[in-house]
PDB file of C-alpha atoms in Angstrom:
ATOM      1  CA  MET A   1      12.628  18.888   5.972  1.00 80.00           C
ATOM      2  CA  LEU A   2      12.058  22.596   6.499  1.00 88.00           C
ATOM      3  CA  ALA A   3      12.442  23.217   2.777  1.00 90.00           C
ATOM      4  CA  ALA A   4       9.870  20.496   2.080  1.00 92.00           C
ATOM      5  CA  ARG A   5       7.382  22.084   4.478  1.00 94.00           C
ATOM      6  CA  VAL A   6       7.870  25.487   2.856  1.00 95.00           C
ATOM      7  CA  THR A   7       7.362  23.971  -0.601  1.00 94.00           C
ATOM      8  CA  ILE A   8       4.167  22.281   0.589  1.00 96.00           C
ATOM      9  CA  GLU A   9       2.756  25.518   2.005  1.00 97.00           C
ATOM     10  CA  ASP A  10       3.647  27.373  -1.194  1.00 96.00           C
ATOM     11  CA  GLY A  11       1.997  24.616  -3.209  1.00 97.00           C
ATOM     12  CA  LEU A  12      -1.199  24.760  -1.167  1.00 97.00           C
ATOM     13  CA  CYS A  13      -1.350  28.538  -1.647  1.00 97.00           C
ATOM     14  CA  LEU A  14      -0.877  28.052  -5.376  1.00 97.00           C
ATOM     15  CA  LEU A  15      -3.755  25.573  -5.484  1.00 97.00           C
ATOM     16  CA  LEU A  16      -5.937  28.088  -3.651  1.00 97.00           C
ATOM     17  CA  ASP A  17      -5.216  30.514  -6.492  1.00 97.00           C
ATOM     18  CA  VAL A  18      -6.329  27.826  -8.951  1.00 98.00           C
ATOM     19  CA  ASP A  19      -9.513  27.336  -6.917  1.00 97.00           C
ATOM     20  CA  ASP A  20     -10.161  31.081  -7.076  1.00 97.00           C
ATOM     21  CA  ILE A  21      -9.787  31.056 -10.853  1.00 97.00           C
ATOM     22  CA  ASP A  22     -12.184  28.118 -11.159  1.00 97.00           C
ATOM     23  CA  ARG A  23     -14.807  29.847  -9.024  1.00 96.00           C
ATOM     24  CA  PHE A  24     -14.437  33.101 -10.957  1.00 96.00           C
ATOM     25  CA  LEU A  25     -14.855  31.304 -14.278  1.00 95.00           C
ATOM     26  CA  GLN A  26     -17.856  29.416 -12.942  1.00 93.00           C
ATOM     27  CA  PHE A  27     -19.801  32.499 -11.889  1.00 94.00           C
ATOM     28  CA  ASN A  28     -18.678  35.045 -14.490  1.00 93.00           C
ATOM     29  CA  GLN A  29     -19.062  35.237 -18.247  1.00 89.00           C
ATOM     30  CA  LEU A  30     -16.036  36.815 -19.908  1.00 90.00           C
ATOM     31  CA  GLN A  31     -15.863  38.172 -23.435  1.00 87.00           C
ATOM     32  CA  ASP A  32     -12.826  36.071 -24.326  1.00 88.00           C
ATOM     33  CA  GLY A  33     -14.328  32.965 -22.718  1.00 89.00           C
ATOM     34  CA  GLY A  34     -11.795  33.183 -19.917  1.00 92.00           C
ATOM     35  CA  ILE A  35      -8.854  32.271 -22.145  1.00 94.00           C
ATOM     36  CA  GLN A  36      -6.385  34.424 -20.222  1.00 95.00           C
ATOM     37  CA  LEU A  37      -7.468  33.032 -16.866  1.00 96.00           C
ATOM     38  CA  LYS A  38      -7.342  29.482 -18.190  1.00 96.00           C
ATOM     39  CA  ARG A  39      -3.796  30.087 -19.384  1.00 96.00           C
ATOM     40  CA  ARG A  40      -2.939  31.491 -15.979  1.00 97.00           C
ATOM     41  CA  ARG A  41      -4.475  28.416 -14.355  1.00 97.00           C
ATOM     42  CA  GLN A  42      -2.436  26.058 -16.519  1.00 96.00           C
ATOM     43  CA  ALA A  43       0.738  28.031 -15.828  1.00 97.00           C
ATOM     44  CA  LEU A  44       0.164  27.731 -12.078  1.00 97.00           C
ATOM     45  CA  LEU A  45      -0.333  23.967 -12.310  1.00 97.00           C
ATOM     46  CA  GLU A  46       2.743  23.540 -14.483  1.00 95.00           C
ATOM     47  CA  GLY A  47       4.671  25.707 -12.046  1.00 95.00           C
ATOM     48  CA  LEU A  48       3.828  23.344  -9.220  1.00 95.00           C
ATOM     49  CA  ALA A  49       5.108  20.409 -11.273  1.00 93.00           C
ATOM     50  CA  THR A  50       8.347  22.347 -11.688  1.00 91.00           C
ATOM     51  CA  SER A  51       8.515  22.954  -7.931  1.00 91.00           C
ATOM     52  CA  LEU A  52       8.101  19.227  -7.374  1.00 90.00           C
ATOM     53  CA  GLN A  53      10.871  18.713  -9.966  1.00 88.00           C
ATOM     54  CA  LEU A  54       8.665  16.363 -11.964  1.00 89.00           C
ATOM     55  CA  VAL A  55       9.818  15.852 -15.534  1.00 83.00           C
ATOM     56  CA  ASP A  56       8.162  13.962 -18.356  1.00 87.00           C
ATOM     57  CA  PRO A  57      10.044  10.657 -18.666  1.00 85.00           C
ATOM     58  CA  LEU A  58       8.609  10.115 -22.151  1.00 81.00           C
ATOM     59  CA  GLY A  59       9.759  11.620 -25.409  1.00 62.00           C
ATOM     60  CA  ASN A  60       7.439  13.111 -27.994  1.00 54.00           C
ATOM     61  CA  ASN A  61       6.876   9.681 -29.507  1.00 45.00           C
ATOM     62  CA  GLY A  62       5.785   8.166 -26.209  1.00 46.00           C
ATOM     63  CA  HIS A  63       8.978   6.172 -25.643  1.00 46.00           C
ATOM     64  CA  THR A  64      11.186   6.434 -22.588  1.00 46.00           C
ATOM     65  CA  VAL A  65      14.058   8.897 -22.856  1.00 38.00           C
ATOM     66  CA  GLY A  66      17.381   8.814 -21.085  1.00 39.00           C
ATOM     67  CA  SER A  67      16.741  11.462 -18.437  1.00 41.00           C
ATOM     68  CA  VAL A  68      14.207   9.478 -16.408  1.00 46.00           C
ATOM     69  CA  PRO A  69      14.552  10.591 -12.769  1.00 52.00           C
ATOM     70  CA  LYS A  70      15.722   7.729 -10.594  1.00 50.00           C
ATOM     71  CA  ASP A  71      15.379   9.248  -7.172  1.00 52.00           C
ATOM     72  CA  CYS A  72      12.799  12.072  -7.374  1.00 79.00           C
ATOM     73  CA  LEU A  73      14.248  13.313  -4.093  1.00 86.00           C
ATOM     74  CA  VAL A  74      12.164  16.478  -3.851  1.00 89.00           C
ATOM     75  CA  PHE A  75       8.971  14.571  -4.634  1.00 93.00           C
ATOM     76  CA  LEU A  76       9.778  11.867  -2.077  1.00 93.00           C
ATOM     77  CA  ARG A  77      10.586  14.384   0.638  1.00 93.00           C
ATOM     78  CA  LEU A  78       7.259  16.099   0.105  1.00 95.00           C
ATOM     79  CA  VAL A  79       5.118  12.962   0.083  1.00 95.00           C
ATOM     80  CA  SER A  80       6.889  11.579   3.144  1.00 95.00           C
ATOM     81  CA  LEU A  81       4.816  14.146   5.069  1.00 96.00           C
ATOM     82  CA  PRO A  82       1.030  13.743   5.476  1.00 96.00           C
ATOM     83  CA  LYS A  83       0.472  17.319   4.345  1.00 97.00           C
ATOM     84  CA  GLY A  84       2.547  16.607   1.253  1.00 97.00           C
ATOM     85  CA  ARG A  85       0.226  13.731   0.360  1.00 97.00           C
ATOM     86  CA  LYS A  86      -2.771  16.023   0.858  1.00 97.00           C
ATOM     87  CA  LEU A  87      -1.131  18.497  -1.512  1.00 97.00           C
ATOM     88  CA  LEU A  88      -0.592  15.752  -4.084  1.00 97.00           C
ATOM     89  CA  ALA A  89      -4.205  14.553  -3.862  1.00 98.00           C
ATOM     90  CA  LYS A  90      -5.554  18.094  -4.224  1.00 98.00           C
ATOM     91  CA  TYR A  91      -3.192  18.753  -7.124  1.00 98.00           C
ATOM     92  CA  LEU A  92      -4.446  15.699  -9.004  1.00 98.00           C
ATOM     93  CA  GLU A  93      -8.061  16.719  -8.455  1.00 97.00           C
ATOM     94  CA  LEU A  94      -7.392  20.063 -10.153  1.00 97.00           C
ATOM     95  CA  LEU A  95      -5.564  18.673 -13.182  1.00 97.00           C
ATOM     96  CA  PHE A  96      -7.302  18.242 -16.514  1.00 94.00           C
ATOM     97  CA  PRO A  97      -8.590  14.629 -16.691  1.00 90.00           C
ATOM     98  CA  GLY A  98      -6.533  12.574 -19.095  1.00 89.00           C
ATOM     99  CA  GLY A  99      -4.062  15.399 -19.717  1.00 93.00           C
ATOM    100  CA  GLU A 100      -0.307  15.135 -20.114  1.00 94.00           C
ATOM    101  CA  LEU A 101       0.388  16.827 -16.786  1.00 95.00           C
ATOM    102  CA  MET A 102      -1.784  14.295 -14.986  1.00 96.00           C
ATOM    103  CA  ARG A 103       0.119  11.471 -16.669  1.00 96.00           C
ATOM    104  CA  ILE A 104       3.455  12.945 -15.588  1.00 95.00           C
ATOM    105  CA  VAL A 105       2.341  13.270 -11.957  1.00 96.00           C
ATOM    106  CA  CYS A 106       0.802   9.798 -11.950  1.00 97.00           C
ATOM    107  CA  MET A 107       3.949   8.249 -13.403  1.00 95.00           C
ATOM    108  CA  ALA A 108       5.904   9.661 -10.460  1.00 95.00           C
ATOM    109  CA  ILE A 109       3.379   8.051  -8.121  1.00 97.00           C
ATOM    110  CA  PHE A 110       3.531   4.720  -9.956  1.00 97.00           C
ATOM    111  CA  ARG A 111       7.327   4.720  -9.711  1.00 94.00           C
ATOM    112  CA  HIS A 112       7.018   4.938  -5.932  1.00 95.00           C
ATOM    113  CA  LEU A 113       4.023   2.797  -4.992  1.00 97.00           C
ATOM    114  CA  ARG A 114       5.977   1.062  -2.246  1.00 96.00           C
ATOM    115  CA  PHE A 115       7.175   4.331  -0.745  1.00 96.00           C
ATOM    116  CA  LEU A 116       3.642   5.726  -0.763  1.00 97.00           C
ATOM    117  CA  PHE A 117       1.593   2.643   0.084  1.00 97.00           C
ATOM    118  CA  GLY A 118       4.033   0.004   1.306  1.00 95.00           C
ATOM    119  CA  THR A 119       3.162   0.483   4.970  1.00 92.00           C
ATOM    120  CA  LEU A 120      -0.153   1.712   6.301  1.00 90.00           C
ATOM    121  CA  PRO A 121       0.582   4.383   8.944  1.00 91.00           C
ATOM    122  CA  SER A 122      -0.426   3.455  12.489  1.00 90.00           C
ATOM    123  CA  ASP A 123      -1.941   6.901  13.013  1.00 93.00           C
ATOM    124  CA  SER A 124      -5.537   6.741  11.760  1.00 93.00           C
ATOM    125  CA  ARG A 125      -5.537  10.304  10.418  1.00 94.00           C
ATOM    126  CA  THR A 126      -2.346   9.774   8.425  1.00 94.00           C
ATOM    127  CA  ALA A 127      -3.625   6.409   7.194  1.00 95.00           C
ATOM    128  CA  GLU A 128      -6.814   8.051   5.940  1.00 97.00           C
ATOM    129  CA  ILE A 129      -4.774  10.629   4.007  1.00 97.00           C
ATOM    130  CA  SER A 130      -2.935   7.777   2.269  1.00 96.00           C
ATOM    131  CA  ASN A 131      -6.244   6.072   1.511  1.00 97.00           C
ATOM    132  CA  ILE A 132      -7.646   9.300   0.070  1.00 97.00           C
ATOM    133  CA  LEU A 133      -4.590   9.661  -2.158  1.00 98.00           C
ATOM    134  CA  ALA A 134      -5.037   6.096  -3.416  1.00 98.00           C
ATOM    135  CA  ARG A 135      -8.693   6.757  -4.239  1.00 98.00           C
ATOM    136  CA  VAL A 136      -7.849  10.004  -6.042  1.00 98.00           C
ATOM    137  CA  VAL A 137      -5.165   8.316  -8.160  1.00 98.00           C
ATOM    138  CA  SER A 138      -7.575   5.474  -8.916  1.00 98.00           C
ATOM    139  CA  SER A 139     -10.155   8.020 -10.056  1.00 97.00           C
ATOM    140  CA  CYS A 140      -7.585   9.730 -12.286  1.00 97.00           C
ATOM    141  CA  VAL A 141      -6.677   6.402 -13.879  1.00 97.00           C
ATOM    142  CA  ARG A 142     -10.295   5.836 -14.879  1.00 96.00           C
ATOM    143  CA  GLY A 143     -10.097   8.886 -17.128  1.00 94.00           C
ATOM    144  CA  MET A 144      -6.861   7.918 -18.893  1.00 95.00           C
ATOM    145  CA  ASP A 145      -6.413   6.708 -22.442  1.00 94.00           C
ATOM    146  CA  LEU A 146      -4.524   3.541 -23.338  1.00 94.00           C
ATOM    147  CA  GLY A 147      -1.244   5.364 -23.941  1.00 94.00           C
ATOM    148  CA  ALA A 148      -1.238   6.921 -20.470  1.00 95.00           C
ATOM    149  CA  LEU A 149      -2.178   3.593 -18.880  1.00 97.00           C
ATOM    150  CA  SER A 150       0.739   1.930 -20.676  1.00 97.00           C
ATOM    151  CA  ALA A 151       3.128   4.609 -19.435  1.00 96.00           C
ATOM    152  CA  CYS A 152       1.939   4.282 -15.837  1.00 97.00           C
ATOM    153  CA  LEU A 153       2.189   0.496 -15.843  1.00 97.00           C
ATOM    154  CA  ALA A 154       5.644   0.736 -17.412  1.00 96.00           C
ATOM    155  CA  ALA A 155       6.647   3.092 -14.586  1.00 95.00           C
ATOM    156  CA  VAL A 156       5.794   0.338 -12.097  1.00 96.00           C
ATOM    157  CA  VAL A 157       7.824  -2.266 -13.959  1.00 95.00           C
ATOM    158  CA  CYS A 158      10.833   0.025 -14.436  1.00 92.00           C
ATOM    159  CA  SER A 159      10.839   1.159 -10.807  1.00 92.00           C
ATOM    160  CA  SER A 160      13.584   0.010  -8.474  1.00 90.00           C
ATOM    161  CA  GLU A 161      10.863  -0.559  -5.851  1.00 89.00           C
ATOM    162  CA  GLN A 162       8.789  -3.746  -5.749  1.00 92.00           C
ATOM    163  CA  PRO A 163       5.151  -2.596  -5.473  1.00 95.00           C
ATOM    164  CA  PRO A 164       3.173  -3.964  -2.501  1.00 96.00           C
ATOM    165  CA  LEU A 165       0.820  -6.358  -4.312  1.00 96.00           C
ATOM    166  CA  ARG A 166      -1.640  -7.144  -1.544  1.00 95.00           C
ATOM    167  CA  PRO A 167      -5.254  -8.289  -1.829  1.00 95.00           C
ATOM    168  CA  LEU A 168      -7.883  -5.566  -1.650  1.00 96.00           C
ATOM    169  CA  GLY A 169      -8.974  -4.977   1.927  1.00 94.00           C
ATOM    170  CA  SER A 170      -5.645  -6.100   3.368  1.00 94.00           C
ATOM    171  CA  PRO A 171      -5.142  -4.706   6.894  1.00 92.00           C
ATOM    172  CA  ALA A 172      -1.561  -3.904   5.891  1.00 93.00           C
ATOM    173  CA  GLY A 173      -2.873  -1.475   3.267  1.00 95.00           C
ATOM    174  CA  ASP A 174      -4.165  -1.953  -0.259  1.00 96.00           C
ATOM    175  CA  GLY A 175      -3.549   1.443  -1.874  1.00 97.00           C
ATOM    176  CA  ALA A 176      -1.152   0.164  -4.532  1.00 98.00           C
ATOM    177  CA  SER A 177      -3.400  -2.766  -5.464  1.00 98.00           C
ATOM    178  CA  LEU A 178      -6.438  -0.486  -5.661  1.00 98.00           C
ATOM    179  CA  ILE A 179      -4.612   1.752  -8.136  1.00 98.00           C
ATOM    180  CA  LEU A 180      -3.203  -1.105 -10.219  1.00 98.00           C
ATOM    181  CA  ASN A 181      -6.575  -2.817 -10.305  1.00 98.00           C
ATOM    182  CA  SER A 182      -8.054   0.401 -11.690  1.00 98.00           C
ATOM    183  CA  VAL A 183      -5.401   0.458 -14.423  1.00 98.00           C
ATOM    184  CA  LEU A 184      -6.204  -3.089 -15.510  1.00 98.00           C
ATOM    185  CA  GLU A 185      -9.962  -2.543 -15.408  1.00 98.00           C
ATOM    186  CA  ARG A 186      -9.721   0.736 -17.329  1.00 97.00           C
ATOM    187  CA  ALA A 187      -7.612  -0.956 -20.010  1.00 97.00           C
ATOM    188  CA  THR A 188     -10.157  -3.759 -20.261  1.00 96.00           C
ATOM    189  CA  GLU A 189     -12.904  -1.186 -20.665  1.00 95.00           C
ATOM    190  CA  LEU A 190     -11.055   0.605 -23.465  1.00 94.00           C
ATOM    191  CA  LEU A 191     -10.079  -2.567 -25.308  1.00 93.00           C
ATOM    192  CA  THR A 192     -13.530  -4.139 -25.179  1.00 92.00           C
ATOM    193  CA  ASP A 193     -15.640  -1.055 -25.889  1.00 88.00           C
ATOM    194  CA  PRO A 194     -16.091  -0.679 -29.669  1.00 83.00           C
ATOM    195  CA  HIS A 195     -16.775   3.041 -29.223  1.00 79.00           C
ATOM    196  CA  ALA A 196     -13.400   3.513 -27.498  1.00 73.00           C
ATOM    197  CA  ALA A 197     -11.418   1.789 -30.249  1.00 69.00           C
ATOM    198  CA  SER A 198     -11.100   5.054 -32.166  1.00 70.00           C
ATOM    199  CA  ASN A 199      -9.180   6.576 -29.244  1.00 70.00           C
ATOM    200  CA  TYR A 200      -6.084   4.383 -29.647  1.00 76.00           C
ATOM    201  CA  ASN A 201      -3.998   3.011 -32.498  1.00 82.00           C
ATOM    202  CA  MET A 202      -2.036  -0.194 -33.013  1.00 87.00           C
ATOM    203  CA  THR A 203       1.097   1.389 -31.570  1.00 88.00           C
ATOM    204  CA  ASN A 204      -0.720   2.206 -28.322  1.00 89.00           C
ATOM    205  CA  ARG A 205      -2.172  -1.302 -28.301  1.00 92.00           C
ATOM    206  CA  ALA A 206       1.293  -2.818 -28.691  1.00 94.00           C
ATOM    207  CA  LEU A 207       2.741  -0.559 -25.974  1.00 94.00           C
ATOM    208  CA  TRP A 208      -0.020  -1.590 -23.604  1.00 96.00           C
ATOM    209  CA  GLN A 209       0.554  -5.284 -24.251  1.00 97.00           C
ATOM    210  CA  ALA A 210       4.301  -4.908 -23.749  1.00 97.00           C
ATOM    211  CA  SER A 211       3.774  -3.041 -20.466  1.00 97.00           C
ATOM    212  CA  PHE A 212       1.221  -5.577 -19.301  1.00 98.00           C
ATOM    213  CA  ASP A 213       3.419  -8.566 -20.155  1.00 98.00           C
ATOM    214  CA  GLU A 214       6.209  -7.139 -18.005  1.00 97.00           C
ATOM    215  CA  PHE A 215       3.793  -6.381 -15.177  1.00 98.00           C
ATOM    216  CA  PHE A 216       2.240  -9.846 -15.385  1.00 97.00           C
ATOM    217  CA  GLY A 217       5.704 -11.347 -15.043  1.00 96.00           C
ATOM    218  CA  LEU A 218       6.297  -9.229 -11.948  1.00 96.00           C
ATOM    219  CA  LEU A 219       2.882 -10.177 -10.524  1.00 96.00           C
ATOM    220  CA  THR A 220       3.274 -13.917 -11.062  1.00 94.00           C
ATOM    221  CA  LYS A 221       6.806 -13.862  -9.671  1.00 94.00           C
ATOM    222  CA  TYR A 222       5.474 -12.161  -6.547  1.00 94.00           C
ATOM    223  CA  CYS A 223       2.714 -14.773  -6.205  1.00 92.00           C
ATOM    224  CA  VAL A 224       5.117 -17.690  -6.632  1.00 91.00           C
ATOM    225  CA  ASN A 225       7.492 -16.230  -4.043  1.00 92.00           C
ATOM    226  CA  LYS A 226       4.585 -15.645  -1.659  1.00 90.00           C
ATOM    227  CA  TYR A 227       3.395 -19.214  -2.255  1.00 87.00           C
ATOM    228  CA  ASP A 228       6.860 -20.604  -1.529  1.00 88.00           C
ATOM    229  CA  SER A 229       7.102 -18.498   1.634  1.00 87.00           C
ATOM    230  CA  ILE A 230       3.736 -19.709   2.938  1.00 84.00           C
ATOM    231  CA  MET A 231       4.508 -23.325   2.078  1.00 83.00           C
ATOM    232  CA  GLN A 232       7.915 -23.149   3.754  1.00 84.00           C
ATOM    233  CA  SER A 233       6.296 -21.798   6.899  1.00 80.00           C
ATOM    234  CA  ARG A 234       3.617 -24.503   6.839  1.00 72.00           C
ATOM    235  CA  LEU A 235       6.179 -27.262   6.287  1.00 76.00           C
ATOM    236  CA  MET A 236       8.043 -26.168   9.397  1.00 75.00           C
ATOM    237  CA  GLU A 237       4.817 -26.151  11.441  1.00 70.00           C
ATOM    238  CA  ALA A 238       3.108 -29.223   9.958  1.00 62.00           C
ATOM    239  CA  SER A 239       2.492 -32.368  11.971  1.00 62.00           C
ATOM    240  CA  PRO A 240       3.290 -35.782  10.479  1.00 60.00           C
ATOM    241  CA  ASN A 241       0.622 -37.270   8.189  1.00 60.00           C
ATOM    242  CA  VAL A 242      -1.233 -33.933   7.986  1.00 55.00           C
ATOM    243  CA  PRO A 243      -1.598 -32.393   4.498  1.00 57.00           C
ATOM    244  CA  VAL A 244       0.414 -29.198   4.198  1.00 54.00           C
ATOM    245  CA  ILE A 245      -2.103 -27.644   1.829  1.00 59.00           C
ATOM    246  CA  GLY A 246      -5.120 -27.751   4.100  1.00 58.00           C
ATOM    247  CA  ALA A 247      -7.795 -25.325   5.199  1.00 65.00           C
ATOM    248  CA  ASP A 248      -5.408 -23.141   7.234  1.00 68.00           C
ATOM    249  CA  THR A 249      -3.022 -22.859   4.316  1.00 67.00           C
ATOM    250  CA  ALA A 250      -5.895 -21.931   2.017  1.00 69.00           C
ATOM    251  CA  ILE A 251      -6.864 -19.129   4.395  1.00 75.00           C
ATOM    252  CA  SER A 252      -3.263 -17.885   4.357  1.00 75.00           C
ATOM    253  CA  PHE A 253      -3.328 -17.860   0.561  1.00 77.00           C
ATOM    254  CA  SER A 254      -6.566 -15.867   0.482  1.00 77.00           C
ATOM    255  CA  ARG A 255      -5.103 -13.308   2.892  1.00 84.00           C
ATOM    256  CA  GLU A 256      -1.800 -12.920   1.083  1.00 87.00           C
ATOM    257  CA  MET A 257      -2.442 -13.434  -2.630  1.00 91.00           C
ATOM    258  CA  PRO A 258      -3.603 -10.471  -4.765  1.00 94.00           C
ATOM    259  CA  VAL A 259      -6.499 -12.416  -6.274  1.00 92.00           C
ATOM    260  CA  GLU A 260      -8.207  -9.262  -7.551  1.00 95.00           C
ATOM    261  CA  LEU A 261      -5.127  -8.262  -9.545  1.00 97.00           C
ATOM    262  CA  LEU A 262      -4.834 -11.752 -11.000  1.00 95.00           C
ATOM    263  CA  ARG A 263      -8.496 -11.689 -11.986  1.00 95.00           C
ATOM    264  CA  ALA A 264      -8.256  -8.189 -13.488  1.00 97.00           C
ATOM    265  CA  SER A 265      -5.227  -9.347 -15.502  1.00 97.00           C
ATOM    266  CA  LEU A 266      -7.088 -12.169 -17.221  1.00 96.00           C
ATOM    267  CA  PRO A 267      -8.546 -10.181 -20.157  1.00 96.00           C
ATOM    268  CA  HIS A 268      -5.003  -9.162 -21.144  1.00 97.00           C
ATOM    269  CA  THR A 269      -3.334 -12.572 -20.941  1.00 97.00           C
ATOM    270  CA  ASP A 270      -2.460 -14.820 -23.836  1.00 96.00           C
ATOM    271  CA  GLU A 271      -3.003 -18.581 -23.807  1.00 96.00           C
ATOM    272  CA  HIS A 272       0.401 -19.306 -22.273  1.00 96.00           C
ATOM    273  CA  GLN A 273      -0.068 -16.769 -19.474  1.00 95.00           C
ATOM    274  CA  ARG A 274      -3.572 -18.021 -18.763  1.00 95.00           C
ATOM    275  CA  GLN A 275      -2.383 -21.618 -18.543  1.00 93.00           C
ATOM    276  CA  MET A 276       0.436 -20.542 -16.224  1.00 92.00           C
ATOM    277  CA  LEU A 277      -2.100 -18.865 -13.967  1.00 89.00           C
ATOM    278  CA  LEU A 278      -4.400 -21.881 -14.030  1.00 89.00           C
ATOM    279  CA  ASP A 279      -1.527 -24.227 -13.136  1.00 86.00           C
ATOM    280  CA  PHE A 280      -0.527 -22.002 -10.242  1.00 83.00           C
ATOM    281  CA  THR A 281      -4.028 -21.693  -8.784  1.00 78.00           C
ATOM    282  CA  GLN A 282      -4.589 -25.439  -9.041  1.00 79.00           C
ATOM    283  CA  ARG A 283      -1.290 -26.096  -7.295  1.00 74.00           C
ATOM    284  CA  SER A 284      -2.322 -23.860  -4.407  1.00 66.00           C
ATOM    285  CA  MET A 285      -5.711 -25.545  -3.887  1.00 60.00           C
ATOM    286  CA  PRO A 286      -6.206 -27.475  -0.641  1.00 53.00           C
ATOM    287  CA  ILE A 287      -6.076 -31.235  -1.002  1.00 45.00           C
ATOM    288  CA  GLY A 288      -9.620 -32.484  -1.524  1.00 44.00           C
ATOM    289  CA  ALA A 289     -10.919 -28.935  -1.748  1.00 45.00           C
ATOM    290  CA  SER A 290     -14.262 -28.223  -3.295  1.00 42.00           C
ATOM    291  CA  ASN A 291     -15.615 -24.952  -4.598  1.00 44.00           C
ATOM    292  CA  SER A 292     -17.280 -24.154  -1.294  1.00 42.00           C
ATOM    293  CA  ARG A 293     -16.274 -21.509   1.185  1.00 40.00           C
ATOM    294  CA  ASP A 294     -14.019 -22.467   4.050  1.00 43.00           C
ATOM    295  CA  GLY A 295     -16.347 -22.174   7.006  1.00 41.00           C
ATOM    296  CA  GLY A 296     -17.151 -18.563   6.171  1.00 41.00           C
ATOM    297  CA  ASN A 297     -13.542 -17.480   6.710  1.00 41.00           C
ATOM    298  CA  GLY A 298     -12.884 -16.665   3.059  1.00 44.00           C
ATOM    299  CA  THR A 299     -12.752 -18.202  -0.369  1.00 43.00           C
ATOM    300  CA  HIS A 300     -10.060 -20.697  -1.321  1.00 48.00           C
ATOM    301  CA  MET A 301      -7.650 -19.338  -3.871  1.00 54.00           C
ATOM    302  CA  ASN A 302      -8.705 -21.889  -6.466  1.00 55.00           C
ATOM    303  CA  SER A 303      -9.163 -21.718 -10.203  1.00 52.00           C
ATOM    304  CA  GLU A 304     -12.784 -20.619  -9.830  1.00 53.00           C
ATOM    305  CA  SER A 305     -11.917 -17.722  -7.516  1.00 56.00           C
ATOM    306  CA  VAL A 306      -9.426 -16.315 -10.015  1.00 63.00           C
ATOM    307  CA  LEU A 307     -10.656 -17.421 -13.432  1.00 59.00           C
ATOM    308  CA  SER A 308     -14.123 -15.941 -13.061  1.00 57.00           C
TER     309      SER A 308
END
């Protein structure tokens, strides 16, 4: 880990140089408009990507190429340390919004959502660093175009790691869900805003839908498995003649199911996917449940809580 710590310190020094360039450009007017310094700035940022051994997994046409890194060992060693996550967050904040370099860095993050956000550290300071990183990535996503969003969502689906799809506010950590929710909401914004339509073509639209369809399959599979797990636990604990899907089970669903992700997915679903989601939410409703809240302890995961 010594090499990782040295790389982190070198990276932080490099970002200080970038900060210096930004301040100089802010307070000085140069005859060439600062072109040389801007080139120097970009070279420094690209150099850090090289140090992290991050490569662009997409070809020039936006399709995946064969040399996609499977392990990203250097990257994972760095972000396993709190200071490495601080470096990553600062790096993202200095990248050009919506640029290719930001997409490359974000794709590495999306490939490793479980590694980064699977477990919330017990140390409050370290946990806050992870939360800051999640918020920074979420902010970056909100400046992406549809092509970059498609690539990031595809990185999740193609990853060997199952992302932690928890509800927002989960005490176990919700960093991954916060980021994915931002992806879905940003895509909805782009696809429903008539002024944004000129920023993507039919190919990008098709790539987004293909990425989303794969992600939706992953999301619904997770929800079904979580449902089965909760029901199995309740069946083992249930007393005779007591409905298994009761108020306590509904509370368990609301604590475990990523309702926000399901809701954010709705604008991108087709009729079949929407019906599948409706069938699932109706199946998980408590017997005799109404649309009211369960004694103030949380909302039932019913069709109204998702399909609204």
